[in-house]
Short mmCIF file of C-alpha atoms and ligand atoms in Angstrom, two decimals:
data_model
loop_
_atom_site.label_atom_id
_atom_site.label_comp_id
_atom_site.label_asym_id
_atom_site.label_seq_id
_atom_site.Cartn_x
_atom_site.Cartn_y
_atom_site.Cartn_z
CA MET A 12 0.00 0.00 0.00
CA GLN A 13 2.70 2.45 0.98
CA THR A 14 4.19 2.61 -2.45
CA THR A 15 5.96 5.36 -4.31
CA THR A 16 6.13 6.40 -7.91
CA ARG A 17 9.81 6.94 -8.49
CA GLU A 18 9.76 7.90 -12.18
CA PRO A 19 9.24 11.52 -13.17
CA ALA A 20 5.80 11.81 -14.78
CA ALA A 21 4.73 13.98 -17.66
CA ALA A 22 2.51 16.92 -16.73
CA PRO A 23 -1.05 16.49 -18.04
CA THR A 24 -0.75 18.75 -21.07
CA GLY A 25 2.57 17.31 -22.22
CA ARG A 26 4.39 20.42 -20.96
CA ARG A 27 7.36 20.04 -18.64
CA PRO A 28 6.49 19.27 -15.00
CA ALA A 29 6.82 22.15 -12.51
CA PHE A 30 9.97 20.53 -11.09
CA ASP A 31 12.69 19.05 -13.26
CA ARG A 32 13.75 16.64 -10.49
CA PRO A 33 11.53 14.46 -8.31
CA LEU A 34 10.74 15.88 -4.88
CA HIS A 35 10.24 13.04 -2.39
CA VAL A 36 8.99 12.68 1.13
CA GLY A 37 11.91 11.34 3.14
CA THR A 38 14.90 12.36 1.07
CA PRO A 39 17.81 11.35 3.31
CA ASN A 40 19.71 14.04 5.22
CA VAL A 41 23.49 13.64 5.05
CA PRO A 42 24.70 16.82 6.71
CA ASP A 43 28.50 16.34 6.78
CA ARG A 44 29.93 13.83 4.32
CA ARG A 45 33.54 14.57 5.25
CA ARG A 46 32.93 13.68 8.91
CA LEU A 47 30.87 10.65 7.90
CA PHE A 48 33.63 9.30 5.66
CA GLU A 49 36.19 10.04 8.38
CA ARG A 50 34.21 7.96 10.88
CA ILE A 51 33.70 5.15 8.39
CA GLY A 52 37.44 5.21 7.64
CA GLU A 53 38.25 4.98 11.34
CA ALA A 54 35.92 1.99 11.73
CA LEU A 55 37.54 0.25 8.78
CA ASP A 56 41.00 0.96 10.19
CA ARG A 57 39.98 -0.43 13.58
CA GLY A 58 38.69 -3.58 11.92
CA TRP A 59 35.69 -3.55 14.28
CA LEU A 60 32.53 -3.26 12.23
CA THR A 61 29.70 -4.43 14.45
CA ASN A 62 28.90 -6.15 17.82
CA ASP A 63 28.80 -3.27 20.29
CA GLY A 64 31.54 -1.22 18.62
CA PRO A 65 32.74 2.20 19.78
CA LEU A 66 30.61 4.18 17.30
CA VAL A 67 27.45 2.34 18.36
CA ARG A 68 28.30 3.05 22.00
CA GLU A 69 28.90 6.72 21.25
CA PHE A 70 25.63 6.94 19.31
CA GLU A 71 23.77 5.39 22.25
CA GLU A 72 25.45 7.77 24.67
CA ARG A 73 24.51 10.82 22.57
CA LEU A 74 20.92 9.58 22.27
CA ARG A 75 20.75 9.16 26.04
CA ALA A 76 21.93 12.72 26.50
CA TYR A 77 19.54 14.03 23.84
CA THR A 78 16.39 12.21 24.99
CA GLY A 79 17.07 12.11 28.73
CA ALA A 80 16.27 8.37 28.79
CA THR A 81 18.61 6.53 31.13
CA HIS A 82 19.08 3.59 28.75
CA VAL A 83 19.23 3.65 24.96
CA LEU A 84 20.07 0.49 23.01
CA ALA A 85 20.72 0.83 19.29
CA THR A 86 19.26 -1.77 16.93
CA SER A 87 19.40 -2.74 13.27
CA ASN A 88 16.09 -0.96 12.51
CA GLY A 89 12.96 0.34 14.20
CA THR A 90 10.88 -2.77 13.51
CA ALA A 91 13.46 -5.01 15.18
CA ALA A 92 13.58 -2.57 18.10
CA LEU A 93 9.83 -2.97 18.63
CA GLU A 94 9.99 -6.76 18.27
CA VAL A 95 12.71 -7.02 20.86
CA LEU A 96 11.00 -4.52 23.18
CA VAL A 97 7.62 -6.29 23.24
CA ARG A 98 9.37 -9.58 23.84
CA ALA A 99 11.65 -8.23 26.55
CA ARG A 100 8.64 -6.63 28.28
CA GLY A 101 6.94 -10.04 28.25
CA LEU A 102 3.81 -9.12 26.29
CA THR A 103 1.39 -11.96 25.52
CA GLY A 104 -2.01 -12.35 23.86
CA GLU A 105 -3.61 -9.10 22.68
CA VAL A 106 -1.93 -5.75 22.35
CA ILE A 107 -3.91 -2.59 21.63
CA VAL A 108 -2.40 -0.48 18.90
CA PRO A 109 -3.64 2.16 16.44
CA SER A 110 -4.54 1.05 12.94
CA PHE A 111 -3.47 4.44 11.65
CA THR A 112 0.29 3.85 11.54
CA TYR A 113 2.94 2.40 9.29
CA VAL A 114 2.32 -1.33 8.96
CA ALA A 115 5.59 -2.09 10.78
CA THR A 116 3.91 -1.32 14.13
CA ALA A 117 1.30 -4.04 13.66
CA HIS A 118 3.67 -6.47 11.96
CA ALA A 119 6.24 -6.28 14.77
CA LEU A 120 3.55 -7.47 17.19
CA GLN A 121 2.12 -10.17 14.94
CA TRP A 122 5.62 -11.41 14.09
CA GLN A 123 6.19 -12.00 17.80
CA GLY A 124 3.04 -14.12 18.04
CA LEU A 125 0.95 -11.33 19.55
CA THR A 126 -2.46 -10.22 18.32
CA PRO A 127 -2.65 -6.56 17.37
CA VAL A 128 -6.09 -5.22 18.26
CA PHE A 129 -6.75 -1.98 16.46
CA ALA A 130 -8.03 1.03 18.34
CA ASP A 131 -9.26 4.24 16.80
CA ILE A 132 -7.42 7.52 16.80
CA ASP A 133 -8.65 10.95 17.67
CA PRO A 134 -8.69 12.44 14.15
CA GLU A 135 -7.67 15.80 15.58
CA THR A 136 -4.37 14.52 16.98
CA GLY A 137 -3.86 11.36 14.93
CA THR A 138 -2.96 9.44 18.10
CA LEU A 139 -4.78 6.76 20.12
CA ASP A 140 -8.19 7.72 21.47
CA PRO A 141 -7.92 6.65 25.15
CA GLU A 142 -11.66 6.04 25.48
CA HIS A 143 -11.58 3.67 22.54
CA VAL A 144 -8.55 1.92 24.02
CA ARG A 145 -10.40 1.41 27.29
CA ARG A 146 -13.27 -0.33 25.49
CA LEU A 147 -10.88 -2.82 23.90
CA VAL A 148 -9.25 -4.11 27.08
CA THR A 149 -10.05 -7.80 27.66
CA PRO A 150 -8.60 -10.43 30.02
CA ARG A 151 -6.22 -11.35 27.16
CA THR A 152 -4.78 -7.83 26.81
CA SER A 153 -1.20 -7.44 28.04
CA GLY A 154 -0.22 -4.06 26.70
CA ILE A 155 -0.83 -0.87 24.77
CA VAL A 156 1.53 0.31 22.04
CA GLY A 157 0.81 3.95 21.19
CA VAL A 158 2.33 5.69 18.18
CA HIS A 159 3.55 9.28 18.46
CA LEU A 160 2.30 9.87 14.94
CA TRP A 161 4.09 12.53 12.90
CA GLY A 162 5.88 13.54 16.09
CA ARG A 163 2.71 14.29 18.11
CA PRO A 164 3.05 12.68 21.53
CA CYS A 165 0.19 10.37 22.54
CA ARG A 166 -2.22 11.40 25.30
CA HIS A 167 0.16 9.86 27.77
CA ASP A 168 -1.53 10.58 31.10
CA ALA A 169 -4.84 9.09 29.99
CA LEU A 170 -3.13 6.01 28.51
CA ARG A 171 -0.99 5.59 31.63
CA GLY A 172 -4.16 5.70 33.72
CA ILE A 173 -5.74 2.88 31.68
CA ALA A 174 -2.54 0.83 31.69
CA ASP A 175 -2.12 1.12 35.45
CA GLU A 176 -5.77 0.40 36.13
CA HIS A 177 -5.60 -2.88 34.18
CA GLY A 178 -1.98 -3.85 34.86
CA LEU A 179 -0.89 -3.39 31.24
CA ALA A 180 2.46 -2.47 29.76
CA LEU A 181 2.54 0.93 28.05
CA LEU A 182 5.00 1.12 25.16
CA TYR A 183 5.39 3.68 22.42
CA ASP A 184 6.41 3.55 18.79
CA ALA A 185 8.33 6.82 18.58
CA ALA A 186 9.67 6.20 15.06
CA HIS A 187 8.57 9.72 14.06
CA ALA A 188 9.21 11.50 17.30
CA LEU A 189 12.88 11.92 18.16
CA GLY A 190 13.25 15.36 19.74
CA CYS A 191 9.53 15.76 20.43
CA SER A 192 8.05 16.45 23.84
CA LEU A 193 4.83 16.96 25.74
CA ASP A 194 4.70 19.61 28.49
CA GLY A 195 8.48 19.44 28.72
CA ARG A 196 8.51 15.62 29.03
CA ALA A 197 10.64 14.12 26.28
CA VAL A 198 9.47 11.34 24.00
CA GLY A 199 11.60 8.33 24.87
CA THR A 200 10.94 8.77 28.59
CA LEU A 201 7.12 8.48 28.66
CA GLY A 202 6.39 4.78 28.17
CA ASP A 203 7.84 1.74 29.93
CA GLY A 204 9.89 1.55 26.76
CA GLU A 205 9.83 3.39 23.42
CA ILE A 206 11.40 2.77 20.04
CA PHE A 207 12.97 5.10 17.49
CA SER A 208 13.67 4.53 13.80
CA PHE A 209 16.75 5.78 11.99
CA HIS A 210 15.69 4.55 8.57
CA ALA A 211 17.14 6.45 5.59
CA THR A 212 13.89 8.41 5.28
CA LYS A 213 13.90 9.64 8.88
CA PHE A 214 15.29 13.10 9.61
CA ILE A 215 18.12 11.49 11.58
CA ASN A 216 19.15 8.42 9.65
CA ALA A 217 21.61 5.58 10.06
CA PHE A 218 20.92 4.07 6.59
CA GLU A 219 18.87 1.50 8.53
CA GLY A 220 18.71 1.74 12.30
CA GLY A 221 16.60 1.93 15.39
CA ALA A 222 16.82 2.12 19.16
CA VAL A 223 14.97 1.18 22.32
CA ALA A 224 14.82 3.85 25.03
CA THR A 225 13.76 3.09 28.60
CA ASN A 226 14.28 4.25 32.17
CA ASP A 227 13.87 0.69 33.46
CA PRO A 228 17.29 -0.93 34.07
CA GLU A 229 15.97 -4.49 34.06
CA LEU A 230 14.08 -4.00 30.83
CA ALA A 231 17.20 -2.45 29.31
CA GLU A 232 19.25 -5.46 30.33
CA ARG A 233 16.78 -7.87 28.73
CA VAL A 234 16.64 -5.80 25.53
CA GLY A 235 20.45 -5.71 25.44
CA ARG A 236 20.63 -9.50 25.67
CA MET A 237 17.80 -10.25 23.28
CA ARG A 238 19.20 -8.05 20.52
CA ASN A 239 22.42 -10.09 20.76
CA PHE A 240 21.40 -13.78 20.70
CA GLY A 241 20.61 -13.82 24.43
CA PHE A 242 24.26 -13.50 25.47
CA GLY A 243 24.97 -12.29 29.01
CA PRO A 244 28.07 -10.36 30.03
CA GLY A 245 30.21 -13.51 30.30
CA ARG A 246 29.14 -14.84 26.86
CA GLU A 247 26.82 -17.35 28.49
CA VAL A 248 23.44 -17.68 26.71
CA LEU A 249 20.87 -16.51 29.25
CA THR A 250 17.76 -16.28 27.11
CA HIS A 251 16.42 -16.73 23.58
CA GLY A 252 17.52 -13.92 21.37
CA THR A 253 17.90 -12.63 17.87
CA ASN A 254 20.35 -10.51 15.93
CA ALA A 255 19.07 -6.94 16.08
CA LYS A 256 22.43 -5.20 16.50
CA MET A 257 23.37 -1.94 14.85
CA ASN A 258 26.62 -1.93 12.86
CA GLU A 259 29.40 0.67 12.99
CA ILE A 260 28.75 2.18 9.56
CA SER A 261 25.14 2.85 10.52
CA ALA A 262 26.28 4.37 13.80
CA ALA A 263 28.75 6.60 11.89
CA MET A 264 25.85 7.97 9.86
CA GLY A 265 23.57 8.29 12.89
CA LEU A 266 26.18 10.09 14.96
CA THR A 267 27.06 12.50 12.18
CA ALA A 268 23.41 13.35 11.58
CA LEU A 269 22.71 13.72 15.31
CA GLU A 270 25.46 16.35 15.56
CA HIS A 271 23.34 18.45 13.19
CA ILE A 272 19.92 17.75 14.65
CA ASP A 273 19.23 21.33 15.71
CA GLU A 274 19.87 22.73 12.25
CA ILE A 275 17.82 19.97 10.61
CA VAL A 276 14.87 20.67 12.92
CA ALA A 277 15.25 24.40 12.19
CA ALA A 278 15.17 23.64 8.43
CA ASN A 279 12.10 21.41 8.89
CA THR A 280 10.38 24.11 10.93
CA LEU A 281 11.05 26.78 8.31
CA ARG A 282 9.44 24.57 5.64
CA HIS A 283 6.51 23.93 7.95
CA GLU A 284 6.04 27.70 8.21
CA HIS A 285 6.16 28.07 4.43
CA TYR A 286 3.53 25.34 4.01
CA ARG A 287 1.39 26.93 6.70
CA ALA A 288 1.51 30.32 5.00
CA GLY A 289 1.14 28.90 1.48
CA LEU A 290 -1.90 26.75 2.28
CA ALA A 291 -3.51 29.23 4.66
CA GLY A 292 -6.05 30.77 2.31
CA LEU A 293 -7.35 27.50 0.82
CA PRO A 294 -10.83 26.56 2.13
CA GLY A 295 -11.01 22.92 3.24
CA VAL A 296 -7.23 22.58 3.40
CA ARG A 297 -5.07 22.73 6.49
CA LEU A 298 -1.58 21.91 7.57
CA ARG A 299 -1.61 19.81 10.70
CA ALA A 300 0.22 21.50 13.57
CA PRO A 301 1.44 20.54 17.05
CA GLY A 302 -0.98 20.96 19.96
CA PRO A 303 -0.43 23.11 23.06
CA GLY A 304 2.57 22.09 25.16
CA GLU A 305 4.04 19.98 22.35
CA ARG A 306 7.42 20.30 20.69
CA ASN A 307 7.61 18.75 17.22
CA ASN A 308 10.58 17.94 14.96
CA HIS A 309 8.49 18.82 11.88
CA GLN A 310 10.00 16.02 9.79
CA TYR A 311 6.57 15.41 8.27
CA ALA A 312 4.52 18.17 6.63
CA VAL A 313 0.98 16.81 6.76
CA MET A 314 -1.77 18.42 4.71
CA GLU A 315 -5.42 17.56 5.24
CA ILE A 316 -7.96 18.00 2.44
CA ASP A 317 -11.61 17.97 3.41
CA GLU A 318 -13.47 16.93 0.27
CA ARG A 319 -16.78 18.07 1.78
CA ILE A 320 -15.46 21.64 1.49
CA THR A 321 -13.05 21.48 -1.45
CA GLY A 322 -15.25 19.25 -3.63
CA VAL A 323 -12.01 17.56 -4.72
CA HIS A 324 -10.79 14.29 -3.25
CA ARG A 325 -7.27 14.03 -1.86
CA ASP A 326 -6.36 11.44 -4.52
CA ARG A 327 -6.98 13.97 -7.28
CA VAL A 328 -4.56 16.36 -5.67
CA LEU A 329 -2.05 13.54 -5.24
CA ALA A 330 -2.27 12.66 -8.93
CA ALA A 331 -1.88 16.32 -9.93
CA LEU A 332 1.21 16.67 -7.74
CA HIS A 333 2.75 13.46 -9.08
CA ALA A 334 2.40 14.82 -12.59
CA GLU A 335 4.48 17.82 -11.49
CA ASN A 336 7.23 15.62 -9.98
CA VAL A 337 6.02 16.13 -6.43
CA PHE A 338 5.80 12.70 -4.81
CA ALA A 339 3.53 13.27 -1.84
CA GLN A 340 2.54 10.19 0.19
CA LYS A 341 -0.80 8.93 1.50
CA TYR A 342 0.69 8.01 4.88
CA PHE A 343 -0.99 5.92 6.33
CA HIS A 344 -3.78 4.93 3.98
CA PRO A 345 -5.84 2.79 4.31
CA GLY A 346 -4.98 1.93 7.92
CA CYS A 347 -3.54 -1.44 8.96
CA HIS A 348 -6.99 -2.90 9.63
CA ARG A 349 -7.73 -2.69 5.89
CA MET A 350 -4.46 -4.36 4.86
CA GLY A 351 -4.54 -7.99 3.62
CA PRO A 352 -3.66 -10.20 6.58
CA TYR A 353 -5.43 -8.00 9.13
CA ALA A 354 -8.53 -7.40 7.01
CA ALA A 355 -8.81 -11.16 6.47
CA ARG A 356 -9.24 -11.65 10.24
CA SER A 357 -11.11 -8.48 11.04
CA GLU A 358 -13.17 -10.19 13.76
CA VAL A 359 -9.92 -10.68 15.71
CA HIS A 360 -8.08 -7.48 14.91
CA THR A 361 -10.88 -4.94 14.57
CA PRO A 362 -13.62 -5.64 17.10
CA LEU A 363 -14.94 -2.07 16.98
CA PRO A 364 -15.48 0.33 14.06
CA LEU A 365 -12.74 2.91 13.48
CA PRO A 366 -14.47 6.03 12.15
CA GLY A 367 -11.62 8.43 13.06
CA THR A 368 -9.11 6.25 11.23
CA GLU A 369 -11.34 5.85 8.17
CA ALA A 370 -11.89 9.61 7.96
CA LEU A 371 -8.28 10.65 8.35
CA ALA A 372 -6.99 7.96 5.95
CA GLU A 373 -9.07 9.59 3.18
CA ARG A 374 -7.89 13.12 3.87
CA VAL A 375 -4.18 13.36 4.52
CA LEU A 376 -1.23 13.84 2.24
CA VAL A 377 2.35 14.06 3.47
CA LEU A 378 4.28 16.60 1.41
CA PRO A 379 8.02 16.70 0.61
CA SER A 380 9.92 18.66 3.23
CA GLY A 381 13.25 18.86 5.03
CA PRO A 382 16.58 20.36 3.96
CA ALA A 383 16.40 18.69 0.50
CA VAL A 384 13.44 20.89 -0.49
CA ALA A 385 14.09 24.64 -0.76
CA PRO A 386 11.59 26.99 0.91
CA ALA A 387 10.82 28.49 -2.51
CA GLU A 388 10.00 24.98 -3.73
CA VAL A 389 7.59 24.59 -0.82
CA ASP A 390 5.89 27.84 -1.94
CA ARG A 391 5.60 26.43 -5.45
CA ILE A 392 4.11 23.16 -4.15
CA CYS A 393 1.45 25.20 -2.34
CA GLU A 394 0.60 26.94 -5.64
CA LEU A 395 0.30 23.52 -7.28
CA VAL A 396 -2.08 22.36 -4.54
CA ALA A 397 -4.19 25.50 -5.03
CA HIS A 398 -4.20 24.95 -8.78
CA ALA A 399 -5.16 21.29 -8.42
CA LEU A 400 -8.08 22.22 -6.21
CA THR A 401 -9.48 24.63 -8.78
CA THR A 402 -8.85 22.52 -11.89
CA ALA A 403 -9.00 18.85 -10.83
CA PRO A 404 -12.22 17.02 -11.59
CA ALA A 405 -14.35 16.56 -8.50
CA HIS A 406 -14.12 13.33 -6.54
CA ARG A 407 -11.84 10.38 -7.31
N1 T4K B 530 6.83 2.66 13.10
C1 T4K B 530 6.46 3.71 12.35
C2 T4K B 530 5.38 4.61 12.84
C3 T4K B 530 7.13 3.97 11.13
O1 T4K B 530 6.74 5.01 10.37
C4 T4K B 530 8.15 3.09 10.71
C5 T4K B 530 8.83 3.32 9.47
C6 T4K B 530 8.49 2.01 11.56
C7 T4K B 530 7.80 1.82 12.75
C8 T4K B 530 9.55 1.03 11.21
O2 T4K B 530 10.84 1.57 11.28
P1 T4K B 530 12.02 0.88 10.37
O3 T4K B 530 12.00 -0.59 10.66
O4 T4K B 530 11.75 1.19 8.92
O5 T4K B 530 13.27 1.54 10.90
C9 T4K B 530 9.17 4.51 4.55
C10 T4K B 530 10.30 3.95 5.39
O6 T4K B 530 10.91 2.84 4.74
C11 T4K B 530 9.84 3.54 6.77
O7 T4K B 530 11.01 3.37 7.56
C12 T4K B 530 8.99 4.63 7.39
N2 T4K B 530 8.44 4.23 8.66
C13 T4K B 530 7.86 4.99 6.46
C14 T4K B 530 7.03 6.11 7.04
O8 T4K B 530 8.41 5.46 5.24
P2 T4K B 530 7.83 3.39 2.56
O9 T4K B 530 7.20 2.06 2.44
O10 T4K B 530 7.01 4.58 2.29
O11 T4K B 530 9.24 3.46 1.81
P3 T4K B 530 9.61 3.86 0.30
O12 T4K B 530 10.74 3.03 -0.12
O13 T4K B 530 8.37 3.82 -0.52
O14 T4K B 530 10.16 5.35 0.42
C15 T4K B 530 9.36 6.44 0.79
C16 T4K B 530 9.95 7.73 0.24
O15 T4K B 530 11.29 7.93 0.64
C17 T4K B 530 9.93 7.85 -1.26
O16 T4K B 530 9.37 9.09 -1.57
C18 T4K B 530 11.38 7.83 -1.69
C19 T4K B 530 12.13 8.29 -0.48
N3 T4K B 530 13.43 7.63 -0.29
C20 T4K B 530 13.44 6.34 0.18
C21 T4K B 530 14.65 5.72 0.40
C22 T4K B 530 14.69 4.30 0.93
C23 T4K B 530 14.58 8.31 -0.58
O17 T4K B 530 14.53 9.46 -1.02
N4 T4K B 530 15.78 7.68 -0.35
C24 T4K B 530 15.87 6.42 0.15
O18 T4K B 530 16.99 5.92 0.38
O19 T4K B 530 8.35 3.46 4.11
#
């Protein structure tokens, strides 16, 4: 479902597209190639390329300092981080999770033999609706995995209340939310454990990479073992485990990007402002923004198109942008509950209707942003959106 057209398309009339290069969501940030190559060179010279190397340790240390979490354990990717975390936390049976997320969140649970049970989101925030979560708790439920979608922290206090009341684990998928916070409380320190992604498309990337953050020393110890075949400190095998280790080349990239995080966030924020101004006058269109007390990294610029007002469906705008070399994404259409393996067993995964998810999945478009897209290009994309809304045929 989450596919991309990579080839430049011809504009509808046969004229040249508005951009002569493709503009993507998630173009990788590589802020300092010289330093990156230096670090890679040092790793090659050391002859130590993976298995808890010095660059991985330094990356973990810097992430600890940046997030304020007492333990950060780097992994091979964000999906593996979540798989190891749910296993280390001892989840069993059913786990409540939003449907409106990248499919990795649901798959990581299912892949560990758990049953993802999809809860609705509050369409205003895009994050779990606590009241809906409460209705899904059964004697088989062992945990809640919230997603800090597009960097917006979940309604943590309400979710914590439900988790404590029912004795459930509270974990977060923070793949989008490095550097985000809620009322001064940093993402990475809210749940029992949280995971980050450093995939190439994330604003801080390690080619592929992830991490588990937690303030719980015992959980950290179990995660540390399980990501490395269950080995304890003396090389004895203490538990089942897998290989979810980060390698040194990934850590070199992650470290180098992390050194520039403030300037990348500033660049993201500037583009967010340009989108906000450029889309401001369009009826039925809005740029989603952080709520009160939230800090956002603005790696995703999320536009919402309300067809009831514009008369034009989001997919028409998407097609018009593609024709101009602007590869916006329908993240996260259609919601995991409508994807093959989960839809096939909807009675298990989707016990209640998900109207908030269904509505938002039809309305949002994530637009290219970040340092790879110039602010003037953002302005031009806004003009293209405005043009599409006045010229595109109504509906899909
Ligand atoms: N939880 C959540 C909430 C997540 O969003 C994700 C990942 C995860 C968990 C899992 O974390 P990881 O295991 O991946 O660390 C992309 C990313 O592959 C995925 O990591 C990310 N979320 C998701 C939101 O975006 P796709 O299926 O859209 O990937 P793809 O290949 O279609 O690329 C998307 C865009 O990025 C395109 O416009 C092209 C551009 N791109 C991509 C790559 C790989 C580049 O410009 N350069 C590149 O190297 O999932």
